[in-house]
PDB file of C-alpha atoms in Angstrom:
ATOM      1  CA  MET A   1      -0.126  -0.139   0.088  1.00  0.00           C
ATOM      2  CA  LEU A   2       2.693   2.651   0.578  1.00  0.00           C
ATOM      3  CA  THR A   3       4.327   1.022  -2.720  1.00  0.00           C
ATOM      4  CA  VAL A   4       2.414   1.305  -5.361  1.00  0.00           C
ATOM      5  CA  ASN A   5       0.944   4.126  -7.556  1.00  0.00           C
ATOM      6  CA  TRP A   6      -2.026   6.681  -5.987  1.00  0.00           C
ATOM      7  CA  PRO A   7      -4.564   5.295  -8.855  1.00  0.00           C
ATOM      8  CA  MET A   8      -3.592   2.202  -7.549  1.00  0.00           C
ATOM      9  CA  PHE A   9      -3.769   3.177  -3.840  1.00  0.00           C
ATOM     10  CA  PHE A  10      -7.563   4.267  -3.896  1.00  0.00           C
ATOM     11  CA  GLY A  11      -8.780   2.062  -5.608  1.00  0.00           C
ATOM     12  CA  LEU A  12      -7.743  -0.594  -3.204  1.00  0.00           C
ATOM     13  CA  ILE A  13      -8.711   1.343  -0.229  1.00  0.00           C
ATOM     14  CA  ALA A  14     -12.317   1.258  -2.534  1.00  0.00           C
ATOM     15  CA  VAL A  15     -12.504  -1.843  -3.005  1.00  0.00           C
ATOM     16  CA  CYS A  16     -12.200  -2.357   0.400  1.00  0.00           C
ATOM     17  CA  TYR A  17     -14.400  -0.190   1.613  1.00  0.00           C
ATOM     18  CA  LEU A  18     -17.401  -1.600  -0.644  1.00  0.00           C
ATOM     19  CA  ALA A  19     -15.873  -5.311   0.430  1.00  0.00           C
ATOM     20  CA  ILE A  20     -16.742  -4.040   4.441  1.00  0.00           C
ATOM     21  CA  ASN A  21     -19.958  -2.534   3.592  1.00  0.00           C
ATOM     22  CA  ILE A  22     -21.596  -5.602   1.131  1.00  0.00           C
ATOM     23  CA  VAL A  23     -20.312  -7.731   4.225  1.00  0.00           C
ATOM     24  CA  PHE A  24     -22.545  -6.032   7.010  1.00  0.00           C
ATOM     25  CA  ALA A  25     -24.951  -5.618   4.758  1.00  0.00           C
ATOM     26  CA  LEU A  26     -25.481  -9.639   4.066  1.00  0.00           C
ATOM     27  CA  LEU A  27     -25.069  -9.973   7.817  1.00  0.00           C
ATOM     28  CA  TYR A  28     -27.833  -7.488   8.494  1.00  0.00           C
ATOM     29  CA  LEU A  29     -29.650  -9.389   5.906  1.00  0.00           C
ATOM     30  CA  ALA A  30     -28.923 -12.279   7.733  1.00  0.00           C
ATOM     31  CA  GLY A  31     -30.959 -11.032  10.755  1.00  0.00           C
ATOM     32  CA  GLY A  32     -34.568 -11.201   8.631  1.00  0.00           C
ATOM     33  CA  ASN A  33     -35.933  -7.596   8.888  1.00  0.00           C
ATOM     34  CA  CYS A  34     -34.316  -6.045  11.816  1.00  0.00           C
ATOM     35  CA  ILE A  35     -33.283  -2.947  10.237  1.00  0.00           C
ATOM     36  CA  GLU A  36     -36.860  -0.448  10.297  1.00  0.00           C
ATOM     37  CA  ASN A  37     -38.260   2.058   7.351  1.00  0.00           C
ATOM     38  CA  ALA A  38     -35.609  -1.280   5.143  1.00  0.00           C
ATOM     39  CA  ARG A  39     -37.876  -3.193   2.766  1.00  0.00           C
ATOM     40  CA  PRO A  40     -37.837  -6.601   2.932  1.00  0.00           C
ATOM     41  CA  GLY A  41     -35.181  -8.435   1.843  1.00  0.00           C
ATOM     42  CA  SER A  42     -33.678  -5.187   0.406  1.00  0.00           C
ATOM     43  CA  PHE A  43     -30.166  -5.562  -0.551  1.00  0.00           C
ATOM     44  CA  PHE A  44     -29.634  -2.504  -1.390  1.00  0.00           C
ATOM     45  CA  ASP A  45     -31.194  -0.391   1.560  1.00  0.00           C
ATOM     46  CA  VAL A  46     -28.907  -2.497   4.163  1.00  0.00           C
ATOM     47  CA  PHE A  47     -26.224  -1.736   2.017  1.00  0.00           C
ATOM     48  CA  PHE A  48     -26.579   2.264   2.405  1.00  0.00           C
ATOM     49  CA  PHE A  49     -27.780   1.329   6.419  1.00  0.00           C
ATOM     50  CA  SER A  50     -24.404   0.142   6.795  1.00  0.00           C
ATOM     51  CA  VAL A  51     -22.352   2.209   4.553  1.00  0.00           C
ATOM     52  CA  GLN A  52     -24.229   4.977   7.421  1.00  0.00           C
ATOM     53  CA  THR A  53     -23.802   3.127  10.355  1.00  0.00           C
ATOM     54  CA  MET A  54     -19.667   3.117   9.041  1.00  0.00           C
ATOM     55  CA  ALA A  55     -19.137   6.591   8.540  1.00  0.00           C
ATOM     56  CA  SER A  56     -21.645   7.991  11.217  1.00  0.00           C
ATOM     57  CA  ILE A  57     -23.839   9.711   9.252  1.00  0.00           C
ATOM     58  CA  GLY A  58     -26.885   9.001  11.271  1.00  0.00           C
ATOM     59  CA  TYR A  59     -30.037  10.407   8.701  1.00  0.00           C
ATOM     60  CA  GLY A  60     -32.177   8.661  11.444  1.00  0.00           C
ATOM     61  CA  ALA A  61     -34.693   6.951   8.535  1.00  0.00           C
ATOM     62  CA  MET A  62     -33.083   3.806   8.967  1.00  0.00           C
ATOM     63  CA  TYR A  63     -32.580   2.655  12.466  1.00  0.00           C
ATOM     64  CA  PRO A  64     -31.904  -1.519  13.896  1.00  0.00           C
ATOM     65  CA  VAL A  65     -35.072  -2.600  15.808  1.00  0.00           C
ATOM     66  CA  THR A  66     -33.223  -5.523  16.891  1.00  0.00           C
ATOM     67  CA  SER A  67     -30.492  -7.175  19.607  1.00  0.00           C
ATOM     68  CA  TYR A  68     -29.130  -8.788  16.317  1.00  0.00           C
ATOM     69  CA  ALA A  69     -29.323  -5.986  14.655  1.00  0.00           C
ATOM     70  CA  ASN A  70     -27.658  -3.740  17.552  1.00  0.00           C
ATOM     71  CA  ILE A  71     -24.787  -6.335  17.557  1.00  0.00           C
ATOM     72  CA  ILE A  72     -24.003  -6.084  14.014  1.00  0.00           C
ATOM     73  CA  VAL A  73     -24.013  -2.068  14.481  1.00  0.00           C
ATOM     74  CA  THR A  74     -21.629  -2.314  17.582  1.00  0.00           C
ATOM     75  CA  ILE A  75     -19.236  -4.662  15.554  1.00  0.00           C
ATOM     76  CA  GLU A  76     -19.447  -2.310  11.948  1.00  0.00           C
ATOM     77  CA  ALA A  77     -18.426   0.740  14.211  1.00  0.00           C
ATOM     78  CA  LEU A  78     -16.135  -0.485  15.947  1.00  0.00           C
ATOM     79  CA  VAL A  79     -15.241  -1.751  12.291  1.00  0.00           C
ATOM     80  CA  GLY A  80     -15.400   1.440  11.412  1.00  0.00           C
ATOM     81  CA  LEU A  81     -12.969   3.659  13.837  1.00  0.00           C
ATOM     82  CA  MET A  82     -10.991   0.719  12.887  1.00  0.00           C
ATOM     83  CA  ALA A  83     -10.580   1.530   8.534  1.00  0.00           C
ATOM     84  CA  LEU A  84     -10.489   4.853   9.493  1.00  0.00           C
ATOM     85  CA  ALA A  85      -7.733   5.406  11.552  1.00  0.00           C
ATOM     86  CA  MET A  86      -5.597   2.528   9.132  1.00  0.00           C
ATOM     87  CA  ALA A  87      -6.642   5.200   6.132  1.00  0.00           C
ATOM     88  CA  THR A  88      -5.366   7.784   7.923  1.00  0.00           C
ATOM     89  CA  GLY A  89      -2.387   6.479   8.730  1.00  0.00           C
ATOM     90  CA  LEU A  90      -1.239   4.744   5.374  1.00  0.00           C
ATOM     91  CA  MET A  91      -2.197   8.109   4.014  1.00  0.00           C
ATOM     92  CA  PHE A  92      -0.454   9.931   6.051  1.00  0.00           C
ATOM     93  CA  ALA A  93       2.336   7.937   5.434  1.00  0.00           C
ATOM     94  CA  ARG A  94       2.716   8.062   1.824  1.00  0.00           C
ATOM     95  CA  PHE A  95       2.540  11.921   1.179  1.00  0.00           C
ATOM     96  CA  SER A  96       5.312  11.671   4.543  1.00  0.00           C
ATOM     97  CA  ARG A  97       7.649   9.244   3.246  1.00  0.00           C
ATOM     98  CA  PRO A  98      10.651  10.618   1.373  1.00  0.00           C
ATOM     99  CA  THR A  99      11.442   9.307  -2.035  1.00  0.00           C
ATOM    100  CA  ALA A 100      14.893   9.569  -2.939  1.00  0.00           C
ATOM    101  CA  ARG A 101      15.121  10.321  -7.114  1.00  0.00           C
ATOM    102  CA  VAL A 102      17.760   9.063  -7.251  1.00  0.00           C
ATOM    103  CA  ILE A 103      18.706   7.347 -11.570  1.00  0.00           C
ATOM    104  CA  PHE A 104      21.910   5.717 -12.637  1.00  0.00           C
ATOM    105  CA  SER A 105      23.007   5.250 -15.977  1.00  0.00           C
ATOM    106  CA  ARG A 106      21.546   2.224 -18.014  1.00  0.00           C
ATOM    107  CA  ARG A 107      24.773   0.683 -18.669  1.00  0.00           C
ATOM    108  CA  ALA A 108      28.302   0.906 -16.747  1.00  0.00           C
ATOM    109  CA  VAL A 109      31.688   0.527 -18.569  1.00  0.00           C
ATOM    110  CA  ILE A 110      34.996  -0.737 -17.959  1.00  0.00           C
ATOM    111  CA  THR A 111      37.811   1.907 -19.233  1.00  0.00           C
ATOM    112  CA  PRO A 112      41.052   3.500 -18.491  1.00  0.00           C
ATOM    113  CA  HIS A 113      41.597   6.174 -15.952  1.00  0.00           C
ATOM    114  CA  ASN A 114      44.572   7.517 -15.106  1.00  0.00           C
ATOM    115  CA  GLY A 115      46.501   4.131 -16.398  1.00  0.00           C
ATOM    116  CA  VAL A 116      44.511   1.817 -14.860  1.00  0.00           C
ATOM    117  CA  PRO A 117      41.136  -0.019 -15.893  1.00  0.00           C
ATOM    118  CA  THR A 118      37.978   1.300 -13.520  1.00  0.00           C
ATOM    119  CA  LEU A 119      34.724   0.558 -13.638  1.00  0.00           C
ATOM    120  CA  MET A 120      32.433   3.224 -13.873  1.00  0.00           C
ATOM    121  CA  PHE A 121      28.307   4.629 -13.406  1.00  0.00           C
ATOM    122  CA  ARG A 122      26.890   7.369 -13.011  1.00  0.00           C
ATOM    123  CA  THR A 123      23.912   8.675 -10.906  1.00  0.00           C
ATOM    124  CA  ALA A 124      22.631  11.579 -10.876  1.00  0.00           C
ATOM    125  CA  ASN A 125      19.756  13.655  -8.109  1.00  0.00           C
ATOM    126  CA  GLU A 126      16.526  14.554 -10.424  1.00  0.00           C
ATOM    127  CA  ARG A 127      15.503  16.615  -6.586  1.00  0.00           C
ATOM    128  CA  ASP A 128      15.230  19.728  -6.609  1.00  0.00           C
ATOM    129  CA  ASN A 129      16.677  20.089  -2.833  1.00  0.00           C
ATOM    130  CA  ARG A 130      20.356  17.926  -2.083  1.00  0.00           C
ATOM    131  CA  ILE A 131      20.546  14.942  -0.273  1.00  0.00           C
ATOM    132  CA  LEU A 132      23.130  15.728   2.337  1.00  0.00           C
ATOM    133  CA  GLU A 133      25.564  13.143   3.812  1.00  0.00           C
ATOM    134  CA  ALA A 134      25.456  10.845   0.651  1.00  0.00           C
ATOM    135  CA  GLN A 135      26.888   6.791   1.268  1.00  0.00           C
ATOM    136  CA  LEU A 136      27.697   4.761  -1.931  1.00  0.00           C
ATOM    137  CA  ARG A 137      28.839   1.341  -1.566  1.00  0.00           C
ATOM    138  CA  VAL A 138      29.012  -1.469  -4.085  1.00  0.00           C
ATOM    139  CA  SER A 139      29.275  -4.868  -3.836  1.00  0.00           C
ATOM    140  CA  LEU A 140      29.902  -7.570  -6.575  1.00  0.00           C
ATOM    141  CA  LEU A 141      27.180 -10.678  -6.345  1.00  0.00           C
ATOM    142  CA  ARG A 142      28.260 -13.783  -8.013  1.00  0.00           C
ATOM    143  CA  TYR A 143      28.242 -18.160  -8.150  1.00  0.00           C
ATOM    144  CA  GLU A 144      30.913 -19.885  -6.964  1.00  0.00           C
ATOM    145  CA  VAL A 145      31.646 -23.760  -6.357  1.00  0.00           C
ATOM    146  CA  THR A 146      33.247 -24.985  -3.578  1.00  0.00           C
ATOM    147  CA  LEU A 147      36.073 -27.703  -3.208  1.00  0.00           C
ATOM    148  CA  GLU A 148      33.468 -29.786  -2.363  1.00  0.00           C
ATOM    149  CA  GLY A 149      30.968 -28.832  -5.015  1.00  0.00           C
ATOM    150  CA  GLU A 150      29.067 -26.806  -3.371  1.00  0.00           C
ATOM    151  CA  SER A 151      27.250 -23.829  -5.791  1.00  0.00           C
ATOM    152  CA  MET A 152      27.249 -20.623  -3.400  1.00  0.00           C
ATOM    153  CA  ARG A 153      25.791 -17.061  -4.219  1.00  0.00           C
ATOM    154  CA  ARG A 154      29.593 -14.974  -2.570  1.00  0.00           C
ATOM    155  CA  PHE A 155      29.734 -11.079  -2.186  1.00  0.00           C
ATOM    156  CA  TYR A 156      32.393  -8.534  -2.490  1.00  0.00           C
ATOM    157  CA  ASP A 157      32.852  -5.599  -1.743  1.00  0.00           C
ATOM    158  CA  MET A 158      34.534  -3.056  -4.064  1.00  0.00           C
ATOM    159  CA  LYS A 159      36.040  -0.611  -2.658  1.00  0.00           C
ATOM    160  CA  LEU A 160      35.702   3.171  -4.645  1.00  0.00           C
ATOM    161  CA  LEU A 161      37.785   6.334  -5.365  1.00  0.00           C
ATOM    162  CA  ARG A 162      34.964   8.118  -3.560  1.00  0.00           C
ATOM    163  CA  SER A 163      32.216   7.073  -1.600  1.00  0.00           C
ATOM    164  CA  GLN A 164      30.444   9.630  -0.254  1.00  0.00           C
ATOM    165  CA  THR A 165      30.057  13.908  -1.379  1.00  0.00           C
ATOM    166  CA  PRO A 166      28.916  15.985   1.851  1.00  0.00           C
ATOM    167  CA  SER A 167      26.691  16.939  -0.704  1.00  0.00           C
ATOM    168  CA  PHE A 168      24.646  15.130  -3.526  1.00  0.00           C
ATOM    169  CA  GLY A 169      23.091  17.383  -6.120  1.00  0.00           C
ATOM    170  CA  LEU A 170      23.887  17.209  -9.460  1.00  0.00           C
ATOM    171  CA  THR A 171      25.755  14.156 -11.100  1.00  0.00           C
ATOM    172  CA  TRP A 172      28.430  11.758  -9.520  1.00  0.00           C
ATOM    173  CA  THR A 173      30.405   9.557 -11.512  1.00  0.00           C
ATOM    174  CA  VAL A 174      31.124   6.588  -9.571  1.00  0.00           C
ATOM    175  CA  MET A 175      34.757   4.579 -10.189  1.00  0.00           C
ATOM    176  CA  HIS A 176      36.259   1.468  -8.779  1.00  0.00           C
ATOM    177  CA  PRO A 177      39.722   1.053  -9.741  1.00  0.00           C
ATOM    178  CA  ILE A 178      40.199  -2.988 -11.207  1.00  0.00           C
ATOM    179  CA  ASP A 179      43.524  -3.487  -9.516  1.00  0.00           C
ATOM    180  CA  GLN A 180      45.293  -6.651  -7.576  1.00  0.00           C
ATOM    181  CA  SER A 181      42.614  -5.949  -4.618  1.00  0.00           C
ATOM    182  CA  SER A 182      39.823  -6.061  -6.527  1.00  0.00           C
ATOM    183  CA  PRO A 183      37.264  -8.349  -6.998  1.00  0.00           C
ATOM    184  CA  LEU A 184      36.894  -7.994 -10.858  1.00  0.00           C
ATOM    185  CA  TYR A 185      40.924  -8.395 -11.527  1.00  0.00           C
ATOM    186  CA  GLY A 186      41.837 -11.234 -14.155  1.00  0.00           C
ATOM    187  CA  GLU A 187      38.100 -11.323 -15.386  1.00  0.00           C
ATOM    188  CA  THR A 188      36.254 -10.993 -18.478  1.00  0.00           C
ATOM    189  CA  PRO A 189      33.253 -10.356 -20.080  1.00  0.00           C
ATOM    190  CA  GLU A 190      32.626 -14.224 -20.156  1.00  0.00           C
ATOM    191  CA  SER A 191      34.091 -14.883 -17.168  1.00  0.00           C
ATOM    192  CA  LEU A 192      31.748 -12.472 -15.188  1.00  0.00           C
ATOM    193  CA  ALA A 193      28.502 -13.615 -17.855  1.00  0.00           C
ATOM    194  CA  GLU A 194      29.629 -17.453 -17.028  1.00  0.00           C
ATOM    195  CA  MET A 195      28.993 -16.883 -12.886  1.00  0.00           C
ATOM    196  CA  GLU A 196      26.587 -14.731 -13.074  1.00  0.00           C
ATOM    197  CA  ALA A 197      27.832 -11.925 -11.768  1.00  0.00           C
ATOM    198  CA  THR A 198      25.337  -8.836 -10.790  1.00  0.00           C
ATOM    199  CA  LEU A 199      26.938  -5.549  -9.299  1.00  0.00           C
ATOM    200  CA  ILE A 200      24.260  -4.183  -6.772  1.00  0.00           C
ATOM    201  CA  ILE A 201      24.229  -0.840  -5.441  1.00  0.00           C
ATOM    202  CA  THR A 202      23.340   0.485  -2.619  1.00  0.00           C
ATOM    203  CA  LEU A 203      23.187   4.910  -2.070  1.00  0.00           C
ATOM    204  CA  VAL A 204      21.619   6.365   1.293  1.00  0.00           C
ATOM    205  CA  GLY A 205      20.943   9.687   2.078  1.00  0.00           C
ATOM    206  CA  ILE A 206      19.818  12.529   3.879  1.00  0.00           C
ATOM    207  CA  ASP A 207      17.102  14.458   2.697  1.00  0.00           C
ATOM    208  CA  GLU A 208      17.693  18.284   2.904  1.00  0.00           C
ATOM    209  CA  THR A 209      14.482  19.755   3.293  1.00  0.00           C
ATOM    210  CA  VAL A 210      12.286  16.813   6.149  1.00  0.00           C
ATOM    211  CA  SER A 211      16.218  15.227   7.500  1.00  0.00           C
ATOM    212  CA  GLN A 212      14.735  11.777   6.689  1.00  0.00           C
ATOM    213  CA  THR A 213      16.801   8.877   5.491  1.00  0.00           C
ATOM    214  CA  ILE A 214      15.888   7.834   1.498  1.00  0.00           C
ATOM    215  CA  HIS A 215      17.494   5.304   0.111  1.00  0.00           C
ATOM    216  CA  ALA A 216      18.036   4.185  -3.486  1.00  0.00           C
ATOM    217  CA  ARG A 217      18.982   0.780  -5.183  1.00  0.00           C
ATOM    218  CA  HIS A 218      19.806  -0.346  -8.799  1.00  0.00           C
ATOM    219  CA  SER A 219      21.733  -3.138  -9.170  1.00  0.00           C
ATOM    220  CA  TYR A 220      24.203  -4.124 -13.223  1.00  0.00           C
ATOM    221  CA  THR A 221      24.065  -7.007 -14.481  1.00  0.00           C
ATOM    222  CA  ALA A 222      26.935  -8.728 -16.389  1.00  0.00           C
ATOM    223  CA  SER A 223      25.358  -8.160 -19.822  1.00  0.00           C
ATOM    224  CA  GLU A 224      24.851  -4.527 -19.014  1.00  0.00           C
ATOM    225  CA  ILE A 225      28.346  -3.747 -18.290  1.00  0.00           C
ATOM    226  CA  LEU A 226      30.478  -2.668 -21.420  1.00  0.00           C
ATOM    227  CA  TRP A 227      34.114  -3.089 -21.948  1.00  0.00           C
ATOM    228  CA  ASP A 228      36.395  -1.009 -23.399  1.00  0.00           C
ATOM    229  CA  ARG A 229      34.014   2.109 -23.223  1.00  0.00           C
ATOM    230  CA  ARG A 230      33.824   5.627 -21.866  1.00  0.00           C
ATOM    231  CA  PHE A 231      30.386   7.901 -21.686  1.00  0.00           C
ATOM    232  CA  VAL A 232      30.342  11.225 -23.576  1.00  0.00           C
ATOM    233  CA  ASP A 233      31.389  13.992 -21.379  1.00  0.00           C
ATOM    234  CA  MET A 234      27.704  16.089 -20.169  1.00  0.00           C
ATOM    235  CA  PHE A 235      30.160  18.985 -19.230  1.00  0.00           C
ATOM    236  CA  HIS A 236      29.950  21.903 -21.869  1.00  0.00           C
ATOM    237  CA  ARG A 237      31.148  25.264 -21.794  1.00  0.00           C
ATOM    238  CA  LYS A 238      28.776  28.032 -23.350  1.00  0.00           C
ATOM    239  CA  SER A 239      30.441  31.284 -25.246  1.00  0.00           C
ATOM    240  CA  ASP A 240      31.054  33.771 -22.075  1.00  0.00           C
ATOM    241  CA  GLY A 241      33.075  30.600 -20.098  1.00  0.00           C
ATOM    242  CA  SER A 242      30.050  29.165 -17.968  1.00  0.00           C
ATOM    243  CA  ARG A 243      29.586  25.063 -17.419  1.00  0.00           C
ATOM    244  CA  ILE A 244      27.102  23.808 -18.130  1.00  0.00           C
ATOM    245  CA  ILE A 245      25.235  20.506 -17.411  1.00  0.00           C
ATOM    246  CA  ASP A 246      23.598  18.348 -20.544  1.00  0.00           C
ATOM    247  CA  TYR A 247      21.894  15.745 -19.185  1.00  0.00           C
ATOM    248  CA  SER A 248      20.037  14.117 -22.480  1.00  0.00           C
ATOM    249  CA  HIS A 249      23.792  12.985 -22.279  1.00  0.00           C
ATOM    250  CA  PHE A 250      23.153  10.881 -19.206  1.00  0.00           C
ATOM    251  CA  HIS A 251      22.981   7.203 -20.536  1.00  0.00           C
ATOM    252  CA  ASP A 252      25.135   8.274 -23.415  1.00  0.00           C
ATOM    253  CA  ILE A 253      27.728   5.481 -23.842  1.00  0.00           C
ATOM    254  CA  LYS A 254      31.336   6.137 -27.042  1.00  0.00           C
TER     255      LYS A 254
END
């Protein structure tokens, strides 16, 4: 309920609301003529009486006249209070929950940087404010076979040239040098595909406006890592000497 889109959220609330009223309408019908001024056997009359009861409207035209009906009304009033509290809490949680709105490049690349093969990918902040104390972590997930012949998944932490920034406002090119300490050292596109390697990226930071922690997650499979390729430069210099960022090249690779 917290992660579905708004139309789906309101749709689920409406379905639950109708379902609860239908259940109680059937209970009123089971009690016979227990609702004054309701037509005998009329589902619509008892359904709308259930709606009035749950919403505490109390028009007065229809009211319970038997002990059975009063017991059902008591139960429905309690259910209505709890349902209203839950719906209100979910609505508030959806409005108050900050969203990361962090995007990642569609592909990662491996290219030389200062003479060292380096894994790179881009991330950018789509928010109008900044993400403070942003910390990014990259792990390599791959399948390995033990000496006993058992297949298991292993996680390897990957050291980054810069894993955190005090203020994440625009873009961030994440770099991992593939030296002898790297889990990618000596690997090839074929070997990564064979071991079903996946890069797992997590980003954690603090929303500048509401001071709440936000999270973002992404992953790259072996087929989404391109070798001996580079990202297209997004920074351009205008005629007056100022520099701009062209986000239309965010995913472009040459």
